Amino acid sequence: MAKWAIDRSITRILRKIGILGFNKKRNIYGINPFLISTSYILLTLALAHLARRLVEKYVDDSKETIKNLLFEFIATLELCSCCFELIIDNWGVFAYAIYLLLLTIWWSSKWGNASACPYAPVEEILEGNRCLKDALKIICTQLAAAFLTFRYIQILWSFELVETHMNKAYEECTADLQVDMISGAIVEATLTCFCRLASKILGETSLKYSNIVDAIFGTLMVVAAFNFSGGYFNPALATSLKFGCIGNSFAEHIVVYWIGAFLGSAIAIIIFNSNIVQNKINTCKSKEE
């Protein structure tokens, strides 16, 4: 009798704080769908972390190229999978922004040299640090992971544990582009440029929490672009989530999410390497010393 009373009290508390109390026919045990989505994200992070550990352990350092490509594959799959679960329509922009911020901070401490973003190796080409052949290998690896992501997500969604996953595994997706193609490309290019410029400048400082500042700035840019282009700033991510979706033609997708992002990235390099910016960075470094 006492155990039954305790169980009822616990259930009542869980209902009050929003963990339980949802439709049991559409949500397993009446659990809040948000918690299941969070669990899927945590599962993905754990699997990616395990995969990285296995690569570190079993792939010899002499096979550096293969090792780096595997890290890129894991990082891209991890990024795209988590963003698939952060469906704006379900939880709103605020929840999306908070989760994206926390995830970005986590990834900045776990990915190492992996970028999960196709314009990163192209930036290295422009700066003379990578050859075209190696860059293409990385981009192809990232795209392979991006396209494979939905198969992984389909498995999770097909269990339909909660109402927000009902029919999601096989339904048609819709485009996020809310403006014309050129305007969308300008938005992606401009804010990608801001993000890359901020990252590069912060990377040159001795700021203790530069990764957190960078994550906050990037998240704000995503929120700013949300009602225009969706705010992807990453061709692999945009391709994984929105390629072939209703409302976007092939040309629109390429121009907005690929050309736009690559252009913004290239402009960021030009600005960053300009005498004005470099002199300012050197002045700040001298003051810090």
PDB file of C-alpha atoms in Angstrom:
ATOM      1  CA  MET A   1       0.000   0.000   0.000  1.00  0.00           C
ATOM      2  CA  ALA A   2       2.830   2.382   0.953  1.00  0.00           C
ATOM      3  CA  LYS A   3       4.699   1.541  -2.271  1.00  0.00           C
ATOM      4  CA  TRP A   4       1.562   2.257  -4.322  1.00  0.00           C
ATOM      5  CA  ALA A   5       1.145   5.640  -2.580  1.00  0.00           C
ATOM      6  CA  ILE A   6       4.805   6.526  -3.249  1.00  0.00           C
ATOM      7  CA  ASP A   7       4.449   5.556  -6.921  1.00  0.00           C
ATOM      8  CA  ARG A   8       1.369   7.758  -7.235  1.00  0.00           C
ATOM      9  CA  SER A   9       3.168  10.684  -5.601  1.00  0.00           C
ATOM     10  CA  ILE A  10       6.143  10.317  -7.937  1.00  0.00           C
ATOM     11  CA  THR A  11       3.832  10.083 -10.957  1.00  0.00           C
ATOM     12  CA  ARG A  12       1.966  13.207  -9.821  1.00  0.00           C
ATOM     13  CA  ILE A  13       5.234  15.141  -9.480  1.00  0.00           C
ATOM     14  CA  LEU A  14       6.433  13.981 -12.910  1.00  0.00           C
ATOM     15  CA  ARG A  15       3.137  15.127 -14.416  1.00  0.00           C
ATOM     16  CA  LYS A  16       3.436  18.542 -12.784  1.00  0.00           C
ATOM     17  CA  ILE A  17       6.926  19.163 -14.138  1.00  0.00           C
ATOM     18  CA  GLY A  18       5.906  17.995 -17.616  1.00  0.00           C
ATOM     19  CA  ILE A  19       7.786  14.707 -17.878  1.00  0.00           C
ATOM     20  CA  LEU A  20       4.642  12.544 -17.904  1.00  0.00           C
ATOM     21  CA  GLY A  21       0.983  13.192 -18.651  1.00  0.00           C
ATOM     22  CA  PHE A  22       0.988  13.001 -22.444  1.00  0.00           C
ATOM     23  CA  ASN A  23      -1.305  10.818 -24.561  1.00  0.00           C
ATOM     24  CA  LYS A  24      -0.229   7.210 -23.842  1.00  0.00           C
ATOM     25  CA  LYS A  25      -1.544   5.972 -27.175  1.00  0.00           C
ATOM     26  CA  ARG A  26       0.779   8.315 -29.044  1.00  0.00           C
ATOM     27  CA  ASN A  27       3.647   8.606 -26.548  1.00  0.00           C
ATOM     28  CA  ILE A  28       5.270   5.637 -24.844  1.00  0.00           C
ATOM     29  CA  TYR A  29       4.253   5.617 -21.142  1.00  0.00           C
ATOM     30  CA  GLY A  30       2.894   9.136 -21.673  1.00  0.00           C
ATOM     31  CA  ILE A  31       6.439  10.560 -21.731  1.00  0.00           C
ATOM     32  CA  ASN A  32       7.033  14.113 -22.964  1.00  0.00           C
ATOM     33  CA  PRO A  33       8.178  13.814 -26.630  1.00  0.00           C
ATOM     34  CA  PHE A  34      10.876  16.403 -25.949  1.00  0.00           C
ATOM     35  CA  LEU A  35      12.596  13.953 -23.598  1.00  0.00           C
ATOM     36  CA  ILE A  36      12.659  11.230 -26.245  1.00  0.00           C
ATOM     37  CA  SER A  37      14.173  13.659 -28.752  1.00  0.00           C
ATOM     38  CA  THR A  38      16.765  14.634 -26.157  1.00  0.00           C
ATOM     39  CA  SER A  39      17.478  10.944 -25.512  1.00  0.00           C
ATOM     40  CA  TYR A  40      18.037  10.343 -29.235  1.00  0.00           C
ATOM     41  CA  ILE A  41      20.466  13.265 -29.358  1.00  0.00           C
ATOM     42  CA  LEU A  42      22.361  11.938 -26.334  1.00  0.00           C
ATOM     43  CA  LEU A  43      22.426   8.470 -27.907  1.00  0.00           C
ATOM     44  CA  THR A  44      23.909   9.939 -31.081  1.00  0.00           C
ATOM     45  CA  LEU A  45      26.566  11.840 -29.124  1.00  0.00           C
ATOM     46  CA  ALA A  46      27.464   8.678 -27.207  1.00  0.00           C
ATOM     47  CA  LEU A  47      27.718   6.556 -30.362  1.00  0.00           C
ATOM     48  CA  ALA A  48      29.855   9.189 -32.089  1.00  0.00           C
ATOM     49  CA  HIS A  49      32.133   9.433 -29.051  1.00  0.00           C
ATOM     50  CA  LEU A  50      32.489   5.643 -29.005  1.00  0.00           C
ATOM     51  CA  ALA A  51      33.224   5.596 -32.747  1.00  0.00           C
ATOM     52  CA  ARG A  52      35.989   8.170 -32.288  1.00  0.00           C
ATOM     53  CA  ARG A  53      37.497   6.119 -29.468  1.00  0.00           C
ATOM     54  CA  LEU A  54      37.489   3.017 -31.677  1.00  0.00           C
ATOM     55  CA  VAL A  55      39.178   4.897 -34.520  1.00  0.00           C
ATOM     56  CA  GLU A  56      41.824   6.208 -32.113  1.00  0.00           C
ATOM     57  CA  LYS A  57      42.440   2.710 -30.784  1.00  0.00           C
ATOM     58  CA  TYR A  58      42.389   0.593 -33.935  1.00  0.00           C
ATOM     59  CA  VAL A  59      43.514   2.864 -36.783  1.00  0.00           C
ATOM     60  CA  ASP A  60      47.261   3.288 -36.766  1.00  0.00           C
ATOM     61  CA  ASP A  61      48.753   6.797 -36.806  1.00  0.00           C
ATOM     62  CA  SER A  62      50.694   5.848 -39.933  1.00  0.00           C
ATOM     63  CA  LYS A  63      47.349   5.832 -41.776  1.00  0.00           C
ATOM     64  CA  GLU A  64      46.731   9.483 -40.974  1.00  0.00           C
ATOM     65  CA  THR A  65      44.649  10.215 -44.081  1.00  0.00           C
ATOM     66  CA  ILE A  66      42.228   7.352 -43.414  1.00  0.00           C
ATOM     67  CA  LYS A  67      42.039   8.299 -39.751  1.00  0.00           C
ATOM     68  CA  ASN A  68      41.195  11.927 -40.521  1.00  0.00           C
ATOM     69  CA  LEU A  69      38.563  10.923 -43.079  1.00  0.00           C
ATOM     70  CA  LEU A  70      36.916   8.643 -40.528  1.00  0.00           C
ATOM     71  CA  PHE A  71      36.834  11.498 -38.018  1.00  0.00           C
ATOM     72  CA  GLU A  72      35.223  13.729 -40.659  1.00  0.00           C
ATOM     73  CA  PHE A  73      32.648  11.049 -41.417  1.00  0.00           C
ATOM     74  CA  ILE A  74      31.762  10.624 -37.735  1.00  0.00           C
ATOM     75  CA  ALA A  75      31.568  14.376 -37.084  1.00  0.00           C
ATOM     76  CA  THR A  76      29.346  15.016 -40.109  1.00  0.00           C
ATOM     77  CA  LEU A  77      27.011  12.145 -39.251  1.00  0.00           C
ATOM     78  CA  GLU A  78      26.831  13.362 -35.644  1.00  0.00           C
ATOM     79  CA  LEU A  79      26.085  16.952 -36.667  1.00  0.00           C
ATOM     80  CA  CYS A  80      23.395  16.082 -39.200  1.00  0.00           C
ATOM     81  CA  SER A  81      21.738  13.473 -36.975  1.00  0.00           C
ATOM     82  CA  CYS A  82      21.376  15.850 -34.038  1.00  0.00           C
ATOM     83  CA  CYS A  83      20.025  18.623 -36.256  1.00  0.00           C
ATOM     84  CA  PHE A  84      17.464  16.220 -37.757  1.00  0.00           C
ATOM     85  CA  GLU A  85      16.123  15.682 -34.252  1.00  0.00           C
ATOM     86  CA  LEU A  86      16.025  19.408 -33.516  1.00  0.00           C
ATOM     87  CA  ILE A  87      12.960  19.935 -35.670  1.00  0.00           C
ATOM     88  CA  ILE A  88      11.951  23.595 -35.434  1.00  0.00           C
ATOM     89  CA  ASP A  89       8.264  22.826 -35.991  1.00  0.00           C
ATOM     90  CA  ASN A  90       8.149  20.727 -32.826  1.00  0.00           C
ATOM     91  CA  TRP A  91      10.059  22.721 -30.237  1.00  0.00           C
ATOM     92  CA  GLY A  92      10.381  26.269 -31.553  1.00  0.00           C
ATOM     93  CA  VAL A  93      13.369  28.466 -32.305  1.00  0.00           C
ATOM     94  CA  PHE A  94      14.279  29.070 -28.640  1.00  0.00           C
ATOM     95  CA  ALA A  95      14.715  25.370 -27.830  1.00  0.00           C
ATOM     96  CA  TYR A  96      16.565  24.879 -31.121  1.00  0.00           C
ATOM     97  CA  ALA A  97      18.950  27.738 -30.283  1.00  0.00           C
ATOM     98  CA  ILE A  98      19.679  26.505 -26.738  1.00  0.00           C
ATOM     99  CA  TYR A  99      20.345  22.939 -27.883  1.00  0.00           C
ATOM    100  CA  LEU A 100      22.421  24.105 -30.843  1.00  0.00           C
ATOM    101  CA  LEU A 101      24.527  26.281 -28.545  1.00  0.00           C
ATOM    102  CA  LEU A 102      25.186  23.420 -26.110  1.00  0.00           C
ATOM    103  CA  LEU A 103      25.932  20.989 -28.934  1.00  0.00           C
ATOM    104  CA  THR A 104      28.324  23.418 -30.621  1.00  0.00           C
ATOM    105  CA  ILE A 105      30.265  23.852 -27.384  1.00  0.00           C
ATOM    106  CA  TRP A 106      30.402  20.058 -26.972  1.00  0.00           C
ATOM    107  CA  TRP A 107      31.554  19.488 -30.547  1.00  0.00           C
ATOM    108  CA  SER A 108      34.265  22.152 -30.293  1.00  0.00           C
ATOM    109  CA  SER A 109      35.847  20.076 -27.525  1.00  0.00           C
ATOM    110  CA  LYS A 110      35.448  16.674 -29.216  1.00  0.00           C
ATOM    111  CA  TRP A 111      35.958  17.011 -32.958  1.00  0.00           C
ATOM    112  CA  GLY A 112      39.635  17.901 -32.996  1.00  0.00           C
ATOM    113  CA  ASN A 113      40.593  18.880 -36.552  1.00  0.00           C
ATOM    114  CA  ALA A 114      37.358  17.587 -38.100  1.00  0.00           C
ATOM    115  CA  SER A 115      35.079  20.316 -39.454  1.00  0.00           C
ATOM    116  CA  ALA A 116      32.017  18.456 -40.826  1.00  0.00           C
ATOM    117  CA  CYS A 117      31.775  21.339 -43.291  1.00  0.00           C
ATOM    118  CA  PRO A 118      32.815  21.310 -46.986  1.00  0.00           C
ATOM    119  CA  TYR A 119      34.119  24.860 -47.162  1.00  0.00           C
ATOM    120  CA  ALA A 120      36.702  24.188 -44.408  1.00  0.00           C
ATOM    121  CA  PRO A 121      39.062  22.190 -46.686  1.00  0.00           C
ATOM    122  CA  VAL A 122      38.464  24.741 -49.464  1.00  0.00           C
ATOM    123  CA  GLU A 123      39.578  27.498 -47.072  1.00  0.00           C
ATOM    124  CA  GLU A 124      42.757  25.499 -46.506  1.00  0.00           C
ATOM    125  CA  ILE A 125      43.322  25.337 -50.269  1.00  0.00           C
ATOM    126  CA  LEU A 126      42.945  29.117 -50.530  1.00  0.00           C
ATOM    127  CA  GLU A 127      45.414  29.563 -47.673  1.00  0.00           C
ATOM    128  CA  GLY A 128      47.881  27.137 -49.288  1.00  0.00           C
ATOM    129  CA  ASN A 129      47.614  24.489 -46.568  1.00  0.00           C
ATOM    130  CA  ARG A 130      45.916  21.694 -48.517  1.00  0.00           C
ATOM    131  CA  CYS A 131      45.912  20.301 -52.055  1.00  0.00           C
ATOM    132  CA  LEU A 132      42.765  19.945 -54.174  1.00  0.00           C
ATOM    133  CA  LYS A 133      42.890  16.133 -54.155  1.00  0.00           C
ATOM    134  CA  ASP A 134      42.854  15.929 -50.351  1.00  0.00           C
ATOM    135  CA  ALA A 135      40.090  18.532 -50.125  1.00  0.00           C
ATOM    136  CA  LEU A 136      37.900  16.548 -52.526  1.00  0.00           C
ATOM    137  CA  LYS A 137      38.402  13.398 -50.438  1.00  0.00           C
ATOM    138  CA  ILE A 138      37.200  15.242 -47.346  1.00  0.00           C
ATOM    139  CA  ILE A 139      34.184  16.776 -49.095  1.00  0.00           C
ATOM    140  CA  CYS A 140      33.154  13.409 -50.574  1.00  0.00           C
ATOM    141  CA  THR A 141      33.449  11.811 -47.121  1.00  0.00           C
ATOM    142  CA  GLN A 142      31.305  14.555 -45.594  1.00  0.00           C
ATOM    143  CA  LEU A 143      28.668  14.142 -48.305  1.00  0.00           C
ATOM    144  CA  ALA A 144      28.608  10.366 -47.831  1.00  0.00           C
ATOM    145  CA  ALA A 145      27.931  10.892 -44.124  1.00  0.00           C
ATOM    146  CA  ALA A 146      25.338  13.578 -44.873  1.00  0.00           C
ATOM    147  CA  PHE A 147      23.348  11.284 -47.167  1.00  0.00           C
ATOM    148  CA  LEU A 148      23.677   8.296 -44.833  1.00  0.00           C
ATOM    149  CA  THR A 149      22.375  10.286 -41.862  1.00  0.00           C
ATOM    150  CA  PHE A 150      18.711  10.016 -42.800  1.00  0.00           C
ATOM    151  CA  ARG A 151      18.932   6.212 -42.879  1.00  0.00           C
ATOM    152  CA  TYR A 152      20.118   6.283 -39.282  1.00  0.00           C
ATOM    153  CA  ILE A 153      17.394   8.776 -38.326  1.00  0.00           C
ATOM    154  CA  GLN A 154      14.774   6.690 -40.131  1.00  0.00           C
ATOM    155  CA  ILE A 155      15.595   3.751 -37.864  1.00  0.00           C
ATOM    156  CA  LEU A 156      15.085   5.887 -34.746  1.00  0.00           C
ATOM    157  CA  TRP A 157      11.923   7.576 -36.012  1.00  0.00           C
ATOM    158  CA  SER A 158      10.405   4.324 -37.288  1.00  0.00           C
ATOM    159  CA  PHE A 159       9.946   3.159 -33.676  1.00  0.00           C
ATOM    160  CA  GLU A 160       7.417   6.014 -33.354  1.00  0.00           C
ATOM    161  CA  LEU A 161       7.832   6.165 -29.586  1.00  0.00           C
ATOM    162  CA  VAL A 162       6.247   9.623 -29.457  1.00  0.00           C
ATOM    163  CA  GLU A 163       3.709  11.612 -31.457  1.00  0.00           C
ATOM    164  CA  THR A 164       6.317  13.972 -32.934  1.00  0.00           C
ATOM    165  CA  HIS A 165       7.892  10.980 -34.704  1.00  0.00           C
ATOM    166  CA  MET A 166       4.625   9.610 -36.109  1.00  0.00           C
ATOM    167  CA  ASN A 167       4.987   9.116 -39.894  1.00  0.00           C
ATOM    168  CA  LYS A 168       8.188  11.215 -39.838  1.00  0.00           C
ATOM    169  CA  ALA A 169      10.412   8.429 -41.143  1.00  0.00           C
ATOM    170  CA  TYR A 170       8.764   8.400 -44.556  1.00  0.00           C
ATOM    171  CA  GLU A 171       7.061  11.777 -44.987  1.00  0.00           C
ATOM    172  CA  GLU A 172       8.119  14.395 -47.531  1.00  0.00           C
ATOM    173  CA  CYS A 173      10.275  17.202 -46.169  1.00  0.00           C
ATOM    174  CA  THR A 174       9.640  20.872 -46.942  1.00  0.00           C
ATOM    175  CA  ALA A 175      12.193  23.556 -47.784  1.00  0.00           C
ATOM    176  CA  ASP A 176      13.246  26.238 -45.300  1.00  0.00           C
ATOM    177  CA  LEU A 177      13.976  28.871 -47.947  1.00  0.00           C
ATOM    178  CA  GLN A 178      11.406  31.640 -47.409  1.00  0.00           C
ATOM    179  CA  VAL A 179      12.856  34.191 -49.835  1.00  0.00           C
ATOM    180  CA  ASP A 180      13.942  34.151 -53.476  1.00  0.00           C
ATOM    181  CA  MET A 181      17.092  32.294 -54.493  1.00  0.00           C
ATOM    182  CA  ILE A 182      19.409  35.326 -54.748  1.00  0.00           C
ATOM    183  CA  SER A 183      18.251  36.785 -51.429  1.00  0.00           C
ATOM    184  CA  GLY A 184      18.704  33.394 -49.778  1.00  0.00           C
ATOM    185  CA  ALA A 185      22.225  33.089 -51.183  1.00  0.00           C
ATOM    186  CA  ILE A 186      23.076  36.584 -49.924  1.00  0.00           C
ATOM    187  CA  VAL A 187      21.801  35.714 -46.436  1.00  0.00           C
ATOM    188  CA  GLU A 188      23.797  32.461 -46.322  1.00  0.00           C
ATOM    189  CA  ALA A 189      26.908  34.132 -47.758  1.00  0.00           C
ATOM    190  CA  THR A 190      26.790  37.161 -45.460  1.00  0.00           C
ATOM    191  CA  LEU A 191      26.179  35.301 -42.218  1.00  0.00           C
ATOM    192  CA  THR A 192      28.603  32.507 -43.137  1.00  0.00           C
ATOM    193  CA  CYS A 193      31.186  35.247 -43.659  1.00  0.00           C
ATOM    194  CA  PHE A 194      30.411  36.736 -40.235  1.00  0.00           C
ATOM    195  CA  CYS A 195      30.621  33.315 -38.556  1.00  0.00           C
ATOM    196  CA  ARG A 196      33.908  32.369 -40.192  1.00  0.00           C
ATOM    197  CA  LEU A 197      35.426  35.781 -39.526  1.00  0.00           C
ATOM    198  CA  ALA A 198      34.424  35.623 -35.867  1.00  0.00           C
ATOM    199  CA  SER A 199      35.862  32.092 -35.545  1.00  0.00           C
ATOM    200  CA  LYS A 200      39.156  33.057 -37.142  1.00  0.00           C
ATOM    201  CA  ILE A 201      39.581  36.206 -35.059  1.00  0.00           C
ATOM    202  CA  LEU A 202      38.670  34.400 -31.831  1.00  0.00           C
ATOM    203  CA  GLY A 203      41.146  31.670 -32.779  1.00  0.00           C
ATOM    204  CA  GLU A 204      43.915  34.280 -32.747  1.00  0.00           C
ATOM    205  CA  THR A 205      43.060  35.556 -29.276  1.00  0.00           C
ATOM    206  CA  SER A 206      43.976  34.159 -25.874  1.00  0.00           C
ATOM    207  CA  LEU A 207      40.392  34.526 -24.662  1.00  0.00           C
ATOM    208  CA  LYS A 208      39.755  31.757 -22.142  1.00  0.00           C
ATOM    209  CA  TYR A 209      36.245  30.908 -23.298  1.00  0.00           C
ATOM    210  CA  SER A 210      36.634  31.738 -26.990  1.00  0.00           C
ATOM    211  CA  ASN A 211      34.881  28.500 -28.023  1.00  0.00           C
ATOM    212  CA  ILE A 212      31.801  29.480 -26.005  1.00  0.00           C
ATOM    213  CA  VAL A 213      31.786  33.021 -27.433  1.00  0.00           C
ATOM    214  CA  ASP A 214      32.142  31.539 -30.920  1.00  0.00           C
ATOM    215  CA  ALA A 215      29.253  29.127 -30.278  1.00  0.00           C
ATOM    216  CA  ILE A 216      27.008  31.926 -28.985  1.00  0.00           C
ATOM    217  CA  PHE A 217      27.766  34.124 -31.993  1.00  0.00           C
ATOM    218  CA  GLY A 218      27.152  31.267 -34.444  1.00  0.00           C
ATOM    219  CA  THR A 219      23.857  30.394 -32.765  1.00  0.00           C
ATOM    220  CA  LEU A 220      22.691  34.023 -32.953  1.00  0.00           C
ATOM    221  CA  MET A 221      23.479  34.059 -36.676  1.00  0.00           C
ATOM    222  CA  VAL A 222      21.447  30.868 -37.194  1.00  0.00           C
ATOM    223  CA  VAL A 223      18.471  32.402 -35.376  1.00  0.00           C
ATOM    224  CA  ALA A 224      18.829  35.619 -37.406  1.00  0.00           C
ATOM    225  CA  ALA A 225      18.695  33.696 -40.695  1.00  0.00           C
ATOM    226  CA  PHE A 226      16.011  31.221 -39.694  1.00  0.00           C
ATOM    227  CA  ASN A 227      13.036  32.994 -41.283  1.00  0.00           C
ATOM    228  CA  PHE A 228      14.953  33.644 -44.496  1.00  0.00           C
ATOM    229  CA  SER A 229      17.104  30.657 -45.492  1.00  0.00           C
ATOM    230  CA  GLY A 230      16.960  28.428 -42.431  1.00  0.00           C
ATOM    231  CA  GLY A 231      20.454  29.475 -41.366  1.00  0.00           C
ATOM    232  CA  TYR A 232      22.519  26.412 -42.262  1.00  0.00           C
ATOM    233  CA  PHE A 233      25.919  27.963 -43.121  1.00  0.00           C
ATOM    234  CA  ASN A 234      27.111  24.447 -43.922  1.00  0.00           C
ATOM    235  CA  PRO A 235      26.543  22.793 -47.332  1.00  0.00           C
ATOM    236  CA  ALA A 236      26.764  19.236 -45.951  1.00  0.00           C
ATOM    237  CA  LEU A 237      24.200  19.954 -43.226  1.00  0.00           C
ATOM    238  CA  ALA A 238      21.835  21.704 -45.644  1.00  0.00           C
ATOM    239  CA  THR A 239      22.139  18.840 -48.127  1.00  0.00           C
ATOM    240  CA  SER A 240      21.478  16.217 -45.479  1.00  0.00           C
ATOM    241  CA  LEU A 241      18.386  17.956 -44.116  1.00  0.00           C
ATOM    242  CA  LYS A 242      16.910  19.760 -47.129  1.00  0.00           C
ATOM    243  CA  PHE A 243      18.189  18.402 -50.459  1.00  0.00           C
ATOM    244  CA  GLY A 244      15.240  17.341 -52.621  1.00  0.00           C
ATOM    245  CA  CYS A 245      12.644  18.808 -50.252  1.00  0.00           C
ATOM    246  CA  ILE A 246       9.353  20.214 -51.533  1.00  0.00           C
ATOM    247  CA  GLY A 247       9.690  23.922 -52.331  1.00  0.00           C
ATOM    248  CA  ASN A 248      13.320  23.902 -53.501  1.00  0.00           C
ATOM    249  CA  SER A 249      14.673  23.156 -56.954  1.00  0.00           C
ATOM    250  CA  PHE A 250      18.125  21.635 -57.437  1.00  0.00           C
ATOM    251  CA  ALA A 251      19.452  25.000 -58.669  1.00  0.00           C
ATOM    252  CA  GLU A 252      18.050  26.867 -55.655  1.00  0.00           C
ATOM    253  CA  HIS A 253      19.635  24.415 -53.249  1.00  0.00           C
ATOM    254  CA  ILE A 254      23.060  24.622 -54.893  1.00  0.00           C
ATOM    255  CA  VAL A 255      23.048  28.414 -55.258  1.00  0.00           C
ATOM    256  CA  VAL A 256      21.778  29.173 -51.741  1.00  0.00           C
ATOM    257  CA  TYR A 257      23.421  26.508 -49.604  1.00  0.00           C
ATOM    258  CA  TRP A 258      26.569  25.699 -51.562  1.00  0.00           C
ATOM    259  CA  ILE A 259      27.594  28.729 -53.603  1.00  0.00           C
ATOM    260  CA  GLY A 260      26.300  31.120 -50.933  1.00  0.00           C
ATOM    261  CA  ALA A 261      28.211  29.413 -48.123  1.00  0.00           C
ATOM    262  CA  PHE A 262      31.419  28.953 -50.151  1.00  0.00           C
ATOM    263  CA  LEU A 263      31.326  32.605 -51.204  1.00  0.00           C
ATOM    264  CA  GLY A 264      30.860  33.790 -47.642  1.00  0.00           C
ATOM    265  CA  SER A 265      33.726  31.604 -46.489  1.00  0.00           C
ATOM    266  CA  ALA A 266      36.061  32.914 -49.218  1.00  0.00           C
ATOM    267  CA  ILE A 267      35.178  36.546 -48.434  1.00  0.00           C
ATOM    268  CA  ALA A 268      35.900  35.882 -44.748  1.00  0.00           C
ATOM    269  CA  ILE A 269      39.423  34.705 -45.652  1.00  0.00           C
ATOM    270  CA  ILE A 270      40.047  37.821 -47.759  1.00  0.00           C
ATOM    271  CA  ILE A 271      38.872  40.123 -44.954  1.00  0.00           C
ATOM    272  CA  PHE A 272      40.757  38.184 -42.276  1.00  0.00           C
ATOM    273  CA  ASN A 273      44.032  38.307 -44.227  1.00  0.00           C
ATOM    274  CA  SER A 274      43.661  42.013 -45.032  1.00  0.00           C
ATOM    275  CA  ASN A 275      46.229  44.410 -43.569  1.00  0.00           C
ATOM    276  CA  ILE A 276      43.610  46.234 -41.495  1.00  0.00           C
ATOM    277  CA  VAL A 277      42.425  43.098 -39.680  1.00  0.00           C
ATOM    278  CA  GLN A 278      45.906  41.595 -39.281  1.00  0.00           C
ATOM    279  CA  ASN A 279      47.311  44.852 -37.899  1.00  0.00           C
ATOM    280  CA  LYS A 280      44.438  45.059 -35.428  1.00  0.00           C
ATOM    281  CA  ILE A 281      45.021  41.437 -34.318  1.00  0.00           C
ATOM    282  CA  ASN A 282      48.765  42.039 -33.900  1.00  0.00           C
ATOM    283  CA  THR A 283      48.087  45.200 -31.885  1.00  0.00           C
ATOM    284  CA  CYS A 284      45.745  43.293 -29.566  1.00  0.00           C
ATOM    285  CA  LYS A 285      48.308  40.497 -29.167  1.00  0.00           C
ATOM    286  CA  SER A 286      51.001  43.036 -28.252  1.00  0.00           C
ATOM    287  CA  LYS A 287      48.761  44.540 -25.563  1.00  0.00           C
ATOM    288  CA  GLU A 288      48.041  41.074 -24.129  1.00  0.00           C
ATOM    289  CA  GLU A 289      51.761  40.349 -23.865  1.00  0.00           C
TER     290      GLU A 289
END
